[in-house]
Amino acid sequence: MSIAQAEATELAIERPVSLSRTALVRLRRNPAAIAGAVIVGLFLLMAVAAPLIAPYGPNESVGGLASTPPGPSAQFWFGLDEQGRDLFSRIVFGARLSLLVGFVAVLVGLSLGLLLGALAGWTGGRTDALVMRSMDLVLAIPPFLLAVGIVTLLGPGVLQVMVAIGLVTVPQFARLLRGSVLAQKESDYVLAGRAIGVPSWRLLLSHVLPNAIGPVIVLATLTMATAIIEVAALSFIGLGPADPSLPEWGRMLAENASRLQNAVHLVLFPGFAVVLLVLGINLVGDGLREALDPKLGR
Amino acid sequence: MTADLVVVEDLQVHFPIRTGALLGRTTGAVRAVDGVSLSIRKGETLGLVGESGSGKTTTGRALLRLVEPTGGRVTFDGVDVLALRGEELRKLRRRMQMVFQDPYSSLNPRRNVANLVGEPLRVHGIASGRALDTRVTELLDLVGLPRNAGARYPHEFSGGQRQRIGLARAVALDPDLVVADEPVSALDVSIQAQILNLLGDLQQRLDLTYLFIAHDLAVVRHVADRIAVMYLGTIVELATAPALVGRPLHPYSRALLSAVPIPDPRVEAVRERIILRGDIPSPAAPPPGCRFHTRCPFRQATRCDTEIPALREVRPGHTVACHWAEEIEAGRIRPAQPAAALAADG
């Protein structure tokens, strides 16, 4: 059999598989990633179908005021808070806010970061220096302090908190994408594209970005977890969403921290919700990183 | 055969050396290509040979404006390539294409073959829809790939097949000039001949002109009509392939040729062997005078380290940049290294 024939038969056997599809296949083979996806999926379901899942409304007082709120029982799974509201229902409704904040914050950080990172990496030269030095400036400030500063500047509110947390993550996204773009920019296929006559913007959008974006996707999932913690932290220090009746996990933690001795469940369950969701997202993120790494597999 | 398709005059590509991150100061330049002049005739294959760091790849890229030349002139079919801007340059790219050394990194791993091969046609608005599919199938046929290769991805192919994909992409626009930058050096020896044959086949069928860049003189002597030898950013010798291989005039060309084994043990035992000492000097600080004098076994006490030798025509069509080319050829100057020459063929 000649070499050409051997190559031909080899071709006939192999099925065409795209890289993004192999990434999905690899993700499916990773039990930790599946567990993470299940956790995140459950929280998503909780958020979407909150009114159906929660037995009571988030602000519905079902037990009356109590200085020592009753703990978990068959009727109130997670117990009641000091205003007589069902904690389980509040946590279920709280998933909406946490997921929304995580999603929007990442969207803000990702979109601005992508724009700046791609601009800096692709253009190079002075633009690059200017963009990246200003990113360094932002990175020099501790992220949580910066978020606090931005919220103070913008005023309280759900949107403001999301924007603040998102803005803080911009330099990370920009830096990561810039590096990734720089690495791709030097590769032969980009040169080949230029030789063919592909316009620069098209080369960036349709060739470089798809190859450069892998690590950024991973960072996005991990950032979503951080964003959820940060909104909880902002709520904890009193800079969270303005409406006090909103069931926010971080605020629940903050308001009840002093009751740790006589009503542990008020801190335990919201804290557990944050940890579980963050864990789920992190597992998915780690799985994605492994699945998208071209060095693993062929 | 006689008309020049490409004329390069005194081409220079200097890369600035900057220090400092923010306020970069230029402290020097890497003279990757430093005064290259050559012409490529329509329909011929010009081989460009040199070792790593000689600037041959940069020369090829500068011709296509993939690297911006810092000086000199490049004329392609009467058009001043370096004067073109934006859309004009993009249009000219239809006529000059490139084949890359590494068939792995030169194909976007996330695009399938039909997409890769069809991209030049789409970008220049030449074909779309069914016409594009037809043309892509034609091109795959042309380079000897199976028709069903279009839906597959580069990582599913072997090195030789990938190089075929690269060739299909390069000839998709029906170019006049193809710069082939070490097109076979990344391939297994058994595959090299196939790709070289394909290159020759395409040249005949599509009336192509090649600039064939390689470090391996053994490959180039078989495919090139004329050969240019580069050393440290300059051309040291240019002649027809038989003349350069049969009667090399520049000491560097002799050294390169003496590294090519001859498949005859009797000849191999007695032939002249020149072993160069050391590495190619840094192009950031090229030696004064003749750039080769630091490694030249024929180095003389005068002129070599003070006077830059001009490229001069020693025989018709055979140019060389060496002060002592005639004396060396006549055997009046012998190599200095005692162990280097077993037998001088003079």
XYZ file of C-alpha atoms in Angstrom, chain B residues 6-310:
305
model
C 10.321 40.807 -9.435
C 13.216 43.219 -9.119
C 14.672 43.849 -5.693
C 17.156 46.663 -5.277
C 19.147 47.283 -2.128
C 16.416 45.878 0.111
C 16.898 46.563 3.785
C 14.962 45.318 6.775
C 16.308 46.623 10.060
C 14.534 45.779 13.285
C 15.069 48.438 15.938
C 16.427 47.325 19.299
C 14.533 49.178 21.991
C 15.312 49.475 25.643
C 12.860 50.650 28.258
C 9.219 49.646 28.373
C 7.338 52.913 28.235
C 9.656 55.472 26.703
C 11.489 53.166 24.348
C 14.861 54.391 23.194
C 16.251 52.890 20.045
C 19.728 51.725 20.864
C 20.564 49.847 17.706
C 19.192 47.756 14.892
C 19.228 44.131 13.864
C 20.175 44.267 10.216
C 18.243 41.175 9.199
C 18.358 42.118 5.548
C 21.026 44.606 4.604
C 21.186 45.565 0.959
C 19.810 42.626 -0.989
C 19.482 43.022 -4.734
C 18.154 40.310 -6.970
C 15.661 39.694 -9.715
C 13.276 36.835 -10.279
C 12.454 35.997 -13.874
C 8.996 35.071 -14.968
C 8.448 31.338 -14.743
C 11.712 30.476 -13.044
C 12.473 29.087 -9.622
C 14.978 31.194 -7.765
C 16.486 29.362 -4.834
C 17.488 31.439 -1.832
C 19.901 29.581 0.382
C 21.530 30.423 3.677
C 21.861 29.231 7.223
C 19.595 30.221 10.106
C 19.799 33.927 10.753
C 21.017 34.817 7.268
C 17.863 36.829 6.600
C 16.426 34.649 3.858
C 13.005 34.328 5.466
C 12.850 38.044 6.184
C 13.771 38.747 2.566
C 10.883 36.588 1.386
C 8.455 38.230 3.751
C 9.640 41.717 2.880
C 8.955 41.003 -0.808
C 5.327 40.385 0.098
C 5.277 43.290 2.540
C 4.532 40.918 5.403
C 7.481 42.618 7.027
C 7.939 46.317 6.318
C 11.255 46.958 4.566
C 13.183 49.887 5.974
C 14.866 50.691 2.702
C 15.349 49.756 -0.928
C 12.954 49.049 -3.763
C 10.790 46.108 -4.726
C 9.178 46.141 -8.157
C 6.615 43.504 -9.028
C 5.660 43.368 -12.694
C 6.501 47.063 -13.014
C 4.616 48.095 -9.852
C 6.493 49.655 -6.954
C 5.365 47.334 -4.154
C 6.648 49.474 -1.317
C 4.589 52.482 -2.434
C 1.287 50.614 -2.225
C -1.106 51.358 0.611
C -4.231 49.701 1.965
C -6.581 48.452 -0.704
C -3.992 48.582 -3.503
C -1.680 46.361 -1.510
C -4.491 43.944 -0.765
C -5.231 43.683 -4.467
C -1.612 42.962 -5.251
C -1.657 40.143 -2.702
C -3.793 38.215 -5.146
C -0.768 37.928 -7.378
C 1.876 37.002 -4.822
C 1.376 34.254 -2.303
C 3.312 32.402 0.305
C 3.814 28.811 1.427
C 5.039 28.411 4.973
C 7.598 26.181 6.564
C 5.461 24.821 9.368
C 2.337 23.143 7.998
C 1.032 22.893 11.560
C 1.099 26.484 12.702
C 0.269 28.055 9.349
C -3.265 26.647 9.273
C -5.834 28.010 11.707
C -6.721 24.939 13.793
C -10.349 26.015 14.180
C -11.138 26.219 10.480
C -11.957 23.275 8.299
C -10.074 22.680 5.089
C -12.762 23.990 2.749
C -12.881 27.154 4.803
C -9.088 27.547 4.792
C -8.681 26.916 1.086
C -11.726 29.007 0.178
C -10.797 31.962 2.337
C -8.672 33.790 -0.263
C -11.542 33.499 -2.735
C -14.072 34.841 -0.247
C -11.834 37.648 0.981
C -11.266 38.942 -2.518
C -14.902 38.430 -3.490
C -14.020 36.052 -6.303
C -16.411 33.244 -5.531
C -19.184 32.431 -3.107
C -21.852 29.824 -2.583
C -21.799 26.924 -5.006
C -19.098 28.442 -7.217
C -16.855 28.585 -4.160
C -17.507 24.930 -3.337
C -16.725 23.914 -6.891
C -13.503 25.896 -6.928
C -12.407 24.472 -3.566
C -13.003 20.931 -4.845
C -10.937 21.762 -7.938
C -8.131 23.050 -5.772
C -8.181 19.974 -3.536
C -7.985 17.818 -6.662
C -5.142 19.936 -7.959
C -2.977 19.335 -4.897
C -3.916 15.677 -4.617
C -6.170 15.751 -1.590
C -9.312 13.621 -1.415
C -12.503 15.526 -2.208
C -14.004 14.806 1.174
C -11.071 16.546 2.869
C -12.984 19.827 2.833
C -15.088 19.087 5.891
C -12.110 17.998 7.986
C -9.840 19.978 10.259
C -6.086 20.476 9.933
C -5.249 18.353 12.968
C -6.671 15.320 11.184
C -3.993 15.472 8.501
C -0.365 14.449 8.309
C 2.381 17.004 7.736
C 2.582 16.324 4.021
C -1.169 16.596 3.587
C -1.218 19.816 5.546
C 1.426 21.233 3.276
C -0.869 20.323 0.380
C -3.628 22.297 2.074
C -1.234 25.241 2.388
C -0.380 24.917 -1.307
C -4.032 24.782 -2.315
C -4.611 27.978 -0.360
C -1.587 29.645 -1.926
C -2.634 28.892 -5.502
C -6.348 29.546 -4.944
C -6.040 33.084 -6.266
C -4.029 31.957 -9.304
C -0.979 34.026 -8.308
C 2.065 34.812 -10.429
C 4.629 34.546 -7.656
C 4.771 32.067 -4.808
C 7.309 32.569 -2.059
C 7.925 29.126 -0.631
C 9.644 29.504 2.724
C 11.312 26.175 3.516
C 8.229 24.318 2.266
C 9.671 20.857 2.860
C 12.140 21.213 5.725
C 9.515 20.368 8.357
C 8.505 17.192 6.532
C 9.750 13.632 6.653
C 12.287 12.906 3.965
C 9.921 10.398 2.371
C 7.264 13.088 2.000
C 9.640 15.827 0.841
C 9.955 14.438 -2.652
C 6.172 14.261 -3.047
C 5.758 17.903 -2.106
C 8.675 18.969 -4.312
C 7.116 17.113 -7.236
C 3.781 18.750 -6.522
C 5.469 22.163 -6.470
C 7.033 21.444 -9.861
C 3.757 20.144 -11.213
C 1.864 23.231 -10.059
C 4.519 25.484 -11.542
C 4.022 23.954 -14.964
C 0.258 23.853 -14.850
C -0.317 27.286 -13.352
C 2.661 29.077 -14.867
C 4.070 30.002 -11.454
C 7.247 31.770 -10.504
C 8.863 30.578 -7.282
C 11.147 32.100 -4.755
C 12.254 28.931 -3.039
C 13.810 29.607 0.346
C 15.773 26.816 2.004
C 18.794 26.100 4.124
C 19.363 22.811 2.390
C 21.373 23.196 -0.770
C 20.794 19.548 -1.594
C 17.085 20.275 -2.037
C 17.456 23.609 -3.787
C 19.910 22.409 -6.439
C 17.241 20.073 -7.758
C 14.348 22.517 -7.935
C 15.957 25.874 -8.657
C 16.909 27.361 -11.997
C 19.120 29.925 -10.333
C 20.421 30.033 -6.790
C 21.214 33.010 -4.582
C 23.330 32.400 -1.493
C 22.726 34.665 1.490
C 24.998 35.323 4.414
C 24.227 37.681 7.275
C 21.686 39.793 5.436
C 23.469 40.078 2.112
C 23.711 38.037 -1.051
C 27.200 36.667 -1.518
C 26.717 34.750 -4.746
C 24.092 34.367 -7.441
C 24.314 32.043 -10.424
C 22.476 29.394 -12.369
C 22.026 26.237 -10.356
C 24.528 24.163 -12.369
C 27.120 26.943 -12.253
C 26.738 27.520 -8.548
C 26.845 23.858 -7.691
C 29.551 23.006 -10.242
C 31.850 25.969 -9.838
C 31.022 27.934 -6.688
C 33.091 31.098 -6.430
C 32.382 32.404 -2.960
C 34.117 30.651 -0.047
C 30.803 30.482 1.793
C 29.074 28.751 -1.120
C 31.984 26.303 -1.246
C 31.532 25.589 2.437
C 27.796 25.038 1.998
C 28.369 22.723 -0.941
C 31.073 20.804 0.830
C 28.492 19.975 3.481
C 26.346 18.156 0.917
C 27.436 14.529 0.837
C 28.083 12.916 -2.511
C 26.677 9.420 -2.928
C 29.954 7.923 -4.135
C 32.411 6.700 -1.499
C 35.467 7.288 -3.680
C 34.576 10.894 -4.351
C 33.401 11.324 -0.786
C 36.780 10.187 0.541
C 38.892 12.676 -1.378
C 36.652 15.665 -1.996
C 37.344 19.077 -0.529
C 35.619 19.649 2.775
C 35.416 23.069 4.351
C 34.245 23.099 7.916
C 33.224 26.504 9.128
C 34.160 27.454 12.645
C 31.784 29.213 15.018
C 28.347 30.636 14.486
C 26.993 33.276 12.215
C 27.837 36.685 13.792
C 25.080 38.815 15.259
C 23.244 40.839 12.623
C 22.999 43.591 15.232
C 26.751 44.099 14.963
C 27.927 42.684 11.640
C 31.696 42.465 11.154
C 33.315 45.290 9.191
C 34.509 44.698 5.663
C 33.440 41.383 4.215
C 30.841 39.938 6.568
C 32.185 36.478 6.083
C 35.799 37.271 6.917
C 35.449 36.104 10.543
C 34.796 32.545 9.380
C 36.394 32.495 5.964
C 39.104 29.870 5.470
C 40.500 31.891 2.559
C 40.754 35.145 4.496
C 43.551 37.429 3.368
C 45.556 39.951 5.348
C 44.364 42.858 3.280
C 40.947 44.105 2.131
C 38.859 41.350 3.745
C 38.324 43.027 7.106
C 38.273 46.611 5.837
C 36.556 46.734 2.469
C 33.018 45.534 1.795
C 33.155 43.416 -1.368
C 30.701 44.473 -4.045
